[in-house]
PDB file of C-alpha atoms in Angstrom:
ATOM      1  CA  MET T 134       7.664   4.987 -17.169  1.00  0.00           C
ATOM      2  CA  THR T 135       3.769   3.654 -17.642  1.00  0.00           C
ATOM      3  CA  LEU T 136       3.347   0.403 -16.291  1.00  0.00           C
ATOM      4  CA  ALA T 137       1.160  -2.109 -18.385  1.00  0.00           C
ATOM      5  CA  PRO T 138      -2.225  -2.645 -16.932  1.00  0.00           C
ATOM      6  CA  THR T 139      -3.274  -5.859 -15.321  1.00  0.00           C
ATOM      7  CA  PRO T 140      -6.625  -7.378 -14.345  1.00  0.00           C
ATOM      8  CA  GLY T 141      -8.194  -5.005 -12.163  1.00  0.00           C
ATOM      9  CA  LEU T 142     -10.065  -4.300  -9.369  1.00  0.00           C
ATOM     10  CA  THR T 143     -13.695  -3.326  -8.725  1.00  0.00           C
ATOM     11  CA  VAL T 144     -14.378  -0.522  -6.114  1.00  0.00           C
ATOM     12  CA  VAL T 145     -17.675   0.034  -4.701  1.00  0.00           C
ATOM     13  CA  SER T 146     -19.400   2.799  -3.609  1.00  0.00           C
ATOM     14  CA  LEU T 147     -22.606   2.167  -1.578  1.00  0.00           C
ATOM     15  CA  LEU T 148     -25.134   5.242  -1.246  1.00  0.00           C
ATOM     16  CA  PRO T 149     -22.405   7.906  -2.225  1.00  0.00           C
ATOM     17  CA  LYS T 150     -26.143   9.969  -3.082  1.00  0.00           C
ATOM     18  CA  LEU T 151     -26.953   9.848  -0.282  1.00  0.00           C
ATOM     19  CA  LEU T 152     -23.898   8.725   2.275  1.00  0.00           C
ATOM     20  CA  ASN T 153     -21.534  11.602   1.109  1.00  0.00           C
ATOM     21  CA  THR T 154     -22.748  14.378   3.389  1.00  0.00           C
ATOM     22  CA  ASN T 155     -18.459  15.370   4.093  1.00  0.00           C
ATOM     23  CA  GLY T 156     -17.317  14.373   0.950  1.00  0.00           C
ATOM     24  CA  ASP T 157     -16.551  10.552   2.368  1.00  0.00           C
ATOM     25  CA  ALA T 158     -17.260   8.965  -0.987  1.00  0.00           C
ATOM     26  CA  ALA T 159     -14.305  10.536  -2.589  1.00  0.00           C
ATOM     27  CA  ASN T 160     -13.311   7.006  -0.775  1.00  0.00           C
ATOM     28  CA  ALA T 161     -13.658   5.338  -3.132  1.00  0.00           C
ATOM     29  CA  ARG T 162     -11.688   7.419  -5.960  1.00  0.00           C
ATOM     30  CA  VAL T 163      -8.798   7.410  -3.811  1.00  0.00           C
ATOM     31  CA  LEU T 164      -8.801   3.676  -3.504  1.00  0.00           C
ATOM     32  CA  ALA T 165      -8.760   3.573  -7.752  1.00  0.00           C
ATOM     33  CA  GLN T 166      -6.713   5.997  -8.147  1.00  0.00           C
ATOM     34  CA  ARG T 167      -3.681   4.779  -6.213  1.00  0.00           C
ATOM     35  CA  ALA T 168      -4.720   1.282  -7.863  1.00  0.00           C
ATOM     36  CA  ARG T 169      -3.722   2.377 -11.647  1.00  0.00           C
ATOM     37  CA  TRP T 170      -0.635   4.430 -10.701  1.00  0.00           C
ATOM     38  CA  ALA T 171       0.397   0.976  -9.826  1.00  0.00           C
ATOM     39  CA  GLY T 172      -0.553  -0.060 -13.356  1.00  0.00           C
ATOM     40  CA  ILE T 173      -4.017  -1.831 -12.048  1.00  0.00           C
ATOM     41  CA  GLU T 174      -6.941  -0.990 -13.580  1.00  0.00           C
ATOM     42  CA  ALA T 175      -9.295  -0.131 -11.553  1.00  0.00           C
ATOM     43  CA  SER T 176     -13.292   0.688 -11.183  1.00  0.00           C
ATOM     44  CA  VAL T 177     -15.030   2.817  -8.721  1.00  0.00           C
ATOM     45  CA  VAL T 178     -18.818   1.776  -9.315  1.00  0.00           C
ATOM     46  CA  PRO T 179     -21.473   3.433  -7.376  1.00  0.00           C
ATOM     47  CA  VAL T 180     -23.706   1.508  -6.503  1.00  0.00           C
ATOM     48  CA  HIS T 181     -27.275   2.763  -5.283  1.00  0.00           C
ATOM     49  CA  THR T 182     -29.686  -0.311  -5.160  1.00  0.00           C
ATOM     50  CA  VAL T 183     -29.139  -3.990  -5.721  1.00  0.00           C
ATOM     51  CA  ASP T 184     -29.485  -3.908  -9.288  1.00  0.00           C
ATOM     52  CA  ASP T 185     -26.043  -1.969  -9.794  1.00  0.00           C
ATOM     53  CA  LEU T 186     -24.269  -4.308  -7.957  1.00  0.00           C
ATOM     54  CA  PRO T 187     -21.120  -5.456 -10.183  1.00  0.00           C
ATOM     55  CA  ASP T 188     -20.354  -9.585 -10.173  1.00  0.00           C
ATOM     56  CA  SER T 189     -17.786  -8.988  -8.344  1.00  0.00           C
ATOM     57  CA  VAL T 190     -16.472  -6.570  -6.001  1.00  0.00           C
ATOM     58  CA  ASP T 191     -13.156  -5.759  -4.709  1.00  0.00           C
ATOM     59  CA  LEU T 192     -13.423  -2.828  -2.207  1.00  0.00           C
ATOM     60  CA  VAL T 193     -16.802  -1.346  -0.401  1.00  0.00           C
ATOM     61  CA  VAL T 194     -16.956   2.246   1.506  1.00  0.00           C
ATOM     62  CA  ILE T 195     -19.703   4.000   2.683  1.00  0.00           C
ATOM     63  CA  GLY T 196     -19.761   6.961   3.592  1.00  0.00           C
ATOM     64  CA  SER T 197     -21.417   9.125   6.233  1.00  0.00           C
ATOM     65  CA  GLY T 198     -24.671  10.776   5.981  1.00  0.00           C
ATOM     66  CA  THR T 199     -26.750  13.589   7.825  1.00  0.00           C
ATOM     67  CA  ASP T 200     -28.494  12.750  11.688  1.00  0.00           C
ATOM     68  CA  THR T 201     -32.124  13.712   8.976  1.00  0.00           C
ATOM     69  CA  ASP T 202     -31.432  11.236   6.865  1.00  0.00           C
ATOM     70  CA  LEU T 203     -30.834   8.426   9.483  1.00  0.00           C
ATOM     71  CA  ILE T 204     -33.451   6.318   8.575  1.00  0.00           C
ATOM     72  CA  MET T 205     -33.891   7.110   5.290  1.00  0.00           C
ATOM     73  CA  ALA T 206     -30.155   6.207   5.360  1.00  0.00           C
ATOM     74  CA  ARG T 207     -30.495   3.072   7.240  1.00  0.00           C
ATOM     75  CA  ASP T 208     -34.096   1.694   5.351  1.00  0.00           C
ATOM     76  CA  ALA T 209     -31.292   2.151   1.694  1.00  0.00           C
ATOM     77  CA  LEU T 210     -28.904   0.248   3.482  1.00  0.00           C
ATOM     78  CA  LEU T 211     -31.353  -3.110   5.338  1.00  0.00           C
ATOM     79  CA  PRO T 212     -30.886  -4.801   1.458  1.00  0.00           C
ATOM     80  CA  PHE T 213     -27.633  -4.880   1.202  1.00  0.00           C
ATOM     81  CA  ALA T 214     -28.195  -6.260   4.702  1.00  0.00           C
ATOM     82  CA  ASP T 215     -27.046 -10.068   3.151  1.00  0.00           C
ATOM     83  CA  VAL T 216     -24.393  -9.560   0.808  1.00  0.00           C
ATOM     84  CA  ALA T 217     -22.791  -6.682   2.952  1.00  0.00           C
ATOM     85  CA  ARG T 218     -22.894  -9.995   5.760  1.00  0.00           C
ATOM     86  CA  ALA T 219     -21.235 -12.108   2.941  1.00  0.00           C
ATOM     87  CA  TRP T 220     -17.895  -9.445   2.384  1.00  0.00           C
ATOM     88  CA  LEU T 221     -17.554  -9.566   5.838  1.00  0.00           C
ATOM     89  CA  ALA T 222     -17.182 -13.171   5.995  1.00  0.00           C
ATOM     90  CA  GLY T 223     -15.480 -13.357   2.934  1.00  0.00           C
ATOM     91  CA  GLY T 224     -12.803 -10.395   3.850  1.00  0.00           C
ATOM     92  CA  VAL T 225     -13.370  -8.669   1.283  1.00  0.00           C
ATOM     93  CA  PRO T 226     -11.746  -4.981   2.944  1.00  0.00           C
ATOM     94  CA  VAL T 227     -14.247  -2.512   3.954  1.00  0.00           C
ATOM     95  CA  LEU T 228     -14.662   1.154   4.648  1.00  0.00           C
ATOM     96  CA  ALA T 229     -17.924   2.898   6.257  1.00  0.00           C
ATOM     97  CA  VAL T 230     -17.021   6.560   7.948  1.00  0.00           C
ATOM     98  CA  GLY T 231     -19.396   8.565  10.231  1.00  0.00           C
ATOM     99  CA  THR T 232     -23.655   7.695   9.622  1.00  0.00           C
ATOM    100  CA  GLY T 233     -22.300   4.683   7.873  1.00  0.00           C
ATOM    101  CA  TRP T 234     -20.525   2.540  10.114  1.00  0.00           C
ATOM    102  CA  GLU T 235     -22.907   3.028  12.688  1.00  0.00           C
ATOM    103  CA  LEU T 236     -25.896   2.180  10.972  1.00  0.00           C
ATOM    104  CA  LEU T 237     -23.583  -1.112  10.496  1.00  0.00           C
ATOM    105  CA  SER T 238     -23.784  -1.799  13.766  1.00  0.00           C
ATOM    106  CA  GLY T 239     -26.157  -2.915  17.021  1.00  0.00           C
ATOM    107  CA  GLY T 240     -28.144   0.896  16.546  1.00  0.00           C
ATOM    108  CA  LEU T 241     -27.801   4.200  17.602  1.00  0.00           C
ATOM    109  CA  ASP T 242     -29.403   6.089  21.165  1.00  0.00           C
ATOM    110  CA  LEU T 243     -29.688   9.354  19.948  1.00  0.00           C
ATOM    111  CA  ALA T 244     -29.940  12.586  22.619  1.00  0.00           C
ATOM    112  CA  ASP T 245     -33.135  13.344  22.585  1.00  0.00           C
ATOM    113  CA  GLY T 246     -33.461   9.115  23.809  1.00  0.00           C
ATOM    114  CA  THR T 247     -34.666   7.987  20.367  1.00  0.00           C
ATOM    115  CA  ALA T 248     -33.663   4.356  19.542  1.00  0.00           C
ATOM    116  CA  ILE T 249     -32.317   3.561  15.429  1.00  0.00           C
ATOM    117  CA  ASP T 250     -32.127   0.012  15.224  1.00  0.00           C
ATOM    118  CA  GLY T 251     -28.616  -0.864  12.617  1.00  0.00           C
ATOM    119  CA  LEU T 252     -27.953  -3.464  10.262  1.00  0.00           C
ATOM    120  CA  GLY T 253     -26.430  -5.476  13.341  1.00  0.00           C
ATOM    121  CA  LEU T 254     -23.581  -6.336  11.094  1.00  0.00           C
ATOM    122  CA  ILE T 255     -20.844  -5.171  13.033  1.00  0.00           C
ATOM    123  CA  ALA T 256     -20.009  -5.548  16.910  1.00  0.00           C
ATOM    124  CA  GLY T 257     -20.899  -2.519  19.272  1.00  0.00           C
ATOM    125  CA  ARG T 258     -23.388   0.722  19.127  1.00  0.00           C
ATOM    126  CA  ALA T 259     -23.185   4.350  18.523  1.00  0.00           C
ATOM    127  CA  SER T 260     -24.152   6.415  21.869  1.00  0.00           C
ATOM    128  CA  SER T 261     -25.086   9.948  21.956  1.00  0.00           C
ATOM    129  CA  LEU T 262     -21.881  12.883  23.490  1.00  0.00           C
ATOM    130  CA  PRO T 263     -22.100  15.160  25.745  1.00  0.00           C
ATOM    131  CA  ALA T 264     -21.375  17.353  23.259  1.00  0.00           C
ATOM    132  CA  ARG T 265     -21.018  17.728  19.142  1.00  0.00           C
ATOM    133  CA  ALA T 266     -17.808  16.439  18.483  1.00  0.00           C
ATOM    134  CA  THR T 267     -15.955  19.128  15.516  1.00  0.00           C
ATOM    135  CA  ASP T 268     -12.065  19.012  15.817  1.00  0.00           C
ATOM    136  CA  ASP T 269      -9.065  17.492  13.986  1.00  0.00           C
ATOM    137  CA  ILE T 270      -8.319  14.314  15.655  1.00  0.00           C
ATOM    138  CA  VAL T 271      -4.984  12.457  15.526  1.00  0.00           C
ATOM    139  CA  VAL T 272      -5.087   8.512  16.099  1.00  0.00           C
ATOM    140  CA  ALA T 273      -2.371   6.005  16.717  1.00  0.00           C
ATOM    141  CA  GLY T 274      -2.586   3.257  15.202  1.00  0.00           C
ATOM    142  CA  ASP T 275      -0.958  -0.047  15.532  1.00  0.00           C
ATOM    143  CA  ASP T 276       2.196   1.751  13.388  1.00  0.00           C
ATOM    144  CA  VAL T 277       0.738   4.734  11.713  1.00  0.00           C
ATOM    145  CA  ARG T 278      -1.008   8.255  12.913  1.00  0.00           C
ATOM    146  CA  LEU T 279      -3.740   8.583  11.787  1.00  0.00           C
ATOM    147  CA  ILE T 280      -4.868  12.014  11.324  1.00  0.00           C
ATOM    148  CA  GLY T 281      -8.502  13.746  10.153  1.00  0.00           C
ATOM    149  CA  PHE T 282     -11.449  15.918  11.124  1.00  0.00           C
ATOM    150  CA  GLU T 283     -14.364  14.745  13.101  1.00  0.00           C
ATOM    151  CA  ASN T 284     -18.491  15.988  13.206  1.00  0.00           C
ATOM    152  CA  HIS T 285     -20.169  13.530  14.644  1.00  0.00           C
ATOM    153  CA  ALA T 286     -22.872  14.083  18.122  1.00  0.00           C
ATOM    154  CA  ARG T 287     -21.999  10.178  18.663  1.00  0.00           C
ATOM    155  CA  GLY T 288     -19.392   7.977  20.237  1.00  0.00           C
ATOM    156  CA  PHE T 289     -19.116   4.208  20.083  1.00  0.00           C
ATOM    157  CA  THR T 290     -18.918   1.532  22.712  1.00  0.00           C
ATOM    158  CA  GLY T 291     -18.118  -2.634  22.283  1.00  0.00           C
ATOM    159  CA  ALA T 292     -15.520  -2.240  19.239  1.00  0.00           C
ATOM    160  CA  ARG T 293     -13.937  -5.519  19.123  1.00  0.00           C
ATOM    161  CA  ARG T 294     -11.131  -3.410  18.118  1.00  0.00           C
ATOM    162  CA  PRO T 295     -10.576   0.222  17.801  1.00  0.00           C
ATOM    163  CA  VAL T 296      -8.740   1.870  14.996  1.00  0.00           C
ATOM    164  CA  GLY T 297      -6.487   3.377  17.378  1.00  0.00           C
ATOM    165  CA  ARG T 298      -5.189   4.902  20.614  1.00  0.00           C
ATOM    166  CA  LEU T 299      -7.050   8.642  20.834  1.00  0.00           C
ATOM    167  CA  ILE T 300      -4.136  11.844  20.830  1.00  0.00           C
ATOM    168  CA  SER T 301      -5.849  14.355  20.035  1.00  0.00           C
ATOM    169  CA  GLY T 302     -10.251  15.032  19.807  1.00  0.00           C
ATOM    170  CA  THR T 303     -13.078  12.916  20.849  1.00  0.00           C
ATOM    171  CA  GLY T 304     -12.995   9.865  18.584  1.00  0.00           C
ATOM    172  CA  ASN T 305     -15.375   7.438  20.242  1.00  0.00           C
ATOM    173  CA  GLY T 306     -15.653   8.551  23.308  1.00  0.00           C
ATOM    174  CA  ASP T 307     -13.299   6.100  25.318  1.00  0.00           C
ATOM    175  CA  GLY T 308      -9.557   7.248  24.241  1.00  0.00           C
ATOM    176  CA  PHE T 309     -10.142   5.688  21.241  1.00  0.00           C
ATOM    177  CA  GLU T 310     -11.261   5.810  17.807  1.00  0.00           C
ATOM    178  CA  GLY T 311     -12.886   4.001  15.325  1.00  0.00           C
ATOM    179  CA  SER T 312     -13.595  -0.047  14.655  1.00  0.00           C
ATOM    180  CA  VAL T 313     -11.677  -2.698  13.617  1.00  0.00           C
ATOM    181  CA  ALA T 314     -13.573  -6.592  12.407  1.00  0.00           C
ATOM    182  CA  GLY T 315     -11.102  -8.325  10.097  1.00  0.00           C
ATOM    183  CA  ASN T 316     -11.184  -6.750   6.759  1.00  0.00           C
ATOM    184  CA  PHE T 317     -13.525  -3.895   7.922  1.00  0.00           C
ATOM    185  CA  ILE T 318     -12.681  -0.165   9.183  1.00  0.00           C
ATOM    186  CA  GLY T 319     -15.101   1.754  10.559  1.00  0.00           C
ATOM    187  CA  THR T 320     -13.947   5.269  11.612  1.00  0.00           C
ATOM    188  CA  HIS T 321     -14.958   8.880  12.588  1.00  0.00           C
ATOM    189  CA  LEU T 322     -12.481  10.073  10.167  1.00  0.00           C
ATOM    190  CA  HIS T 323     -12.462  12.728   7.556  1.00  0.00           C
ATOM    191  CA  GLY T 324     -10.499  14.022   5.128  1.00  0.00           C
ATOM    192  CA  PRO T 325     -12.283  12.070   3.145  1.00  0.00           C
ATOM    193  CA  VAL T 326      -9.808  10.143   5.117  1.00  0.00           C
ATOM    194  CA  LEU T 327      -7.427   7.699   2.229  1.00  0.00           C
ATOM    195  CA  ALA T 328      -6.590  10.697   1.271  1.00  0.00           C
ATOM    196  CA  ARG T 329      -5.251  12.730   4.347  1.00  0.00           C
ATOM    197  CA  ASN T 330      -4.043   8.897   5.512  1.00  0.00           C
ATOM    198  CA  PRO T 331      -2.043   6.872   2.092  1.00  0.00           C
ATOM    199  CA  GLU T 332      -1.228   4.259   4.321  1.00  0.00           C
ATOM    200  CA  LEU T 333      -4.628   3.388   5.447  1.00  0.00           C
ATOM    201  CA  ALA T 334      -5.992   3.257   1.405  1.00  0.00           C
ATOM    202  CA  ASP T 335      -2.524   1.197   0.826  1.00  0.00           C
ATOM    203  CA  ARG T 336      -3.292  -1.577   3.322  1.00  0.00           C
ATOM    204  CA  MET T 337      -6.841  -1.937   2.240  1.00  0.00           C
ATOM    205  CA  LEU T 338      -5.306  -2.105  -1.222  1.00  0.00           C
ATOM    206  CA  GLY T 339      -2.323  -4.743  -0.637  1.00  0.00           C
ATOM    207  CA  LEU T 340      -5.291  -6.927   0.939  1.00  0.00           C
ATOM    208  CA  ALA T 341      -7.586  -6.832  -1.952  1.00  0.00           C
ATOM    209  CA  CYS T 342      -4.433  -6.984  -4.376  1.00  0.00           C
ATOM    210  CA  THR T 343      -3.289 -10.073  -2.808  1.00  0.00           C
ATOM    211  CA  ALA T 344      -6.948 -11.858  -2.859  1.00  0.00           C
ATOM    212  CA  LYS T 345      -6.628 -11.055  -6.610  1.00  0.00           C
ATOM    213  CA  GLY T 346      -2.801 -12.644  -6.960  1.00  0.00           C
ATOM    214  CA  LEU T 347      -1.756  -8.723  -7.643  1.00  0.00           C
ATOM    215  CA  VAL T 348       1.233  -7.559  -7.225  1.00  0.00           C
ATOM    216  CA  ARG T 349       1.210  -3.933  -6.834  1.00  0.00           C
ATOM    217  CA  PRO T 350       4.396  -1.765  -7.105  1.00  0.00           C
ATOM    218  CA  MET T 351       4.975   1.501  -5.832  1.00  0.00           C
ATOM    219  CA  SER T 352       4.432   4.721  -8.166  1.00  0.00           C
ATOM    220  CA  ALA T 353       5.571   7.957  -8.495  1.00  0.00           C
ATOM    221  CA  GLN T 354       2.751   9.404  -8.707  1.00  0.00           C
ATOM    222  CA  ALA T 355       1.619   8.040  -5.465  1.00  0.00           C
ATOM    223  CA  ASP T 356       5.052   9.022  -3.587  1.00  0.00           C
ATOM    224  CA  THR T 357       3.724  12.149  -4.816  1.00  0.00           C
ATOM    225  CA  ALA T 358       0.360  12.624  -3.246  1.00  0.00           C
ATOM    226  CA  ASP T 359       1.715  10.754  -0.241  1.00  0.00           C
ATOM    227  CA  ASP T 360       4.028  14.372   0.311  1.00  0.00           C
ATOM    228  CA  ILE T 361       1.332  16.193  -0.335  1.00  0.00           C
ATOM    229  CA  ALA T 362      -0.912  13.792   2.321  1.00  0.00           C
ATOM    230  CA  LYS T 363       2.144  13.955   4.889  1.00  0.00           C
ATOM    231  CA  ALA T 364       2.670  18.254   4.886  1.00  0.00           C
ATOM    232  CA  ALA T 365      -1.276  18.431   5.441  1.00  0.00           C
ATOM    233  CA  ARG T 366      -1.065  15.913   8.533  1.00  0.00           C
ATOM    234  CA  ASN T 367       1.771  17.628   9.912  1.00  0.00           C
ATOM    235  CA  GLN T 368       0.384  20.874   9.844  1.00  0.00           C
ATOM    236  CA  VAL T 369      -2.579  19.663  11.793  1.00  0.00           C
ATOM    237  CA  ALA T 370       0.095  17.845  13.639  1.00  0.00           C
ATOM    238  CA  VAL T 371       2.845  21.041  14.554  1.00  0.00           C
ATOM    239  CA  ARG T 372      -1.242  23.389  15.416  1.00  0.00           C
ATOM    240  CA  LEU T 373      -1.872  20.606  17.944  1.00  0.00           C
ATOM    241  CA  GLY T 374       1.347  20.631  19.629  1.00  0.00           C
ATOM    242  CA  LEU T 375       2.632  17.592  18.341  1.00  0.00           C
ATOM    243  CA  ASP T 376       5.806  16.362  16.649  1.00  0.00           C
ATOM    244  CA  ALA T 377       6.090  16.369  12.651  1.00  0.00           C
ATOM    245  CA  ASP T 378       6.707  12.579  10.907  1.00  0.00           C
TER     246      ASP T 378
END
């Protein structure tokens, strides 16, 4: 049965040309598609300059970039500082991955001793790891296990609250992974993370729907996608010697 569309959601993909090294800008498409499967209209708006910003923003996705583009990415993000601060203060669900997350923090300390100022919107700071982390990562969240792939040269300190406890991988470098502040999520998980962990996508969608007074029913399409994601996560879990979900 096809559900009748209802007034929808606007998902902003911030700087998707610059911050999409690991395909993380696709997290915006995951959010929009899961909303559509539930009969809610949803659009993804690629935002490259402040002039591209839509009148209404319900969810925001920021991907990861390369270290060679760190200054360029930081300077491209700077014009969005005020609006991003408003999103965070207003409870708009925001997902930032990798360097997109790091650049929203107090700053980055690179292996060569260089320090790069961040936007200072998120508590904490990214600091160089002894070795680059490139492996599967498993995280025990509040009530869900998240699995993805990490590819980063820096850990993270000073997060108000982590996404979860590390089961396998490097994460922040202190036994935990990610940063949570209100409806903001920062993470090292690629995959894209919302495709591999649809429970996390549904949490973000639930927050956005509640804010707009929308009801998001489950759908057969989402169930099928969830089964595929679960099988992919279980392959990683078994390979790492962990129990399957």
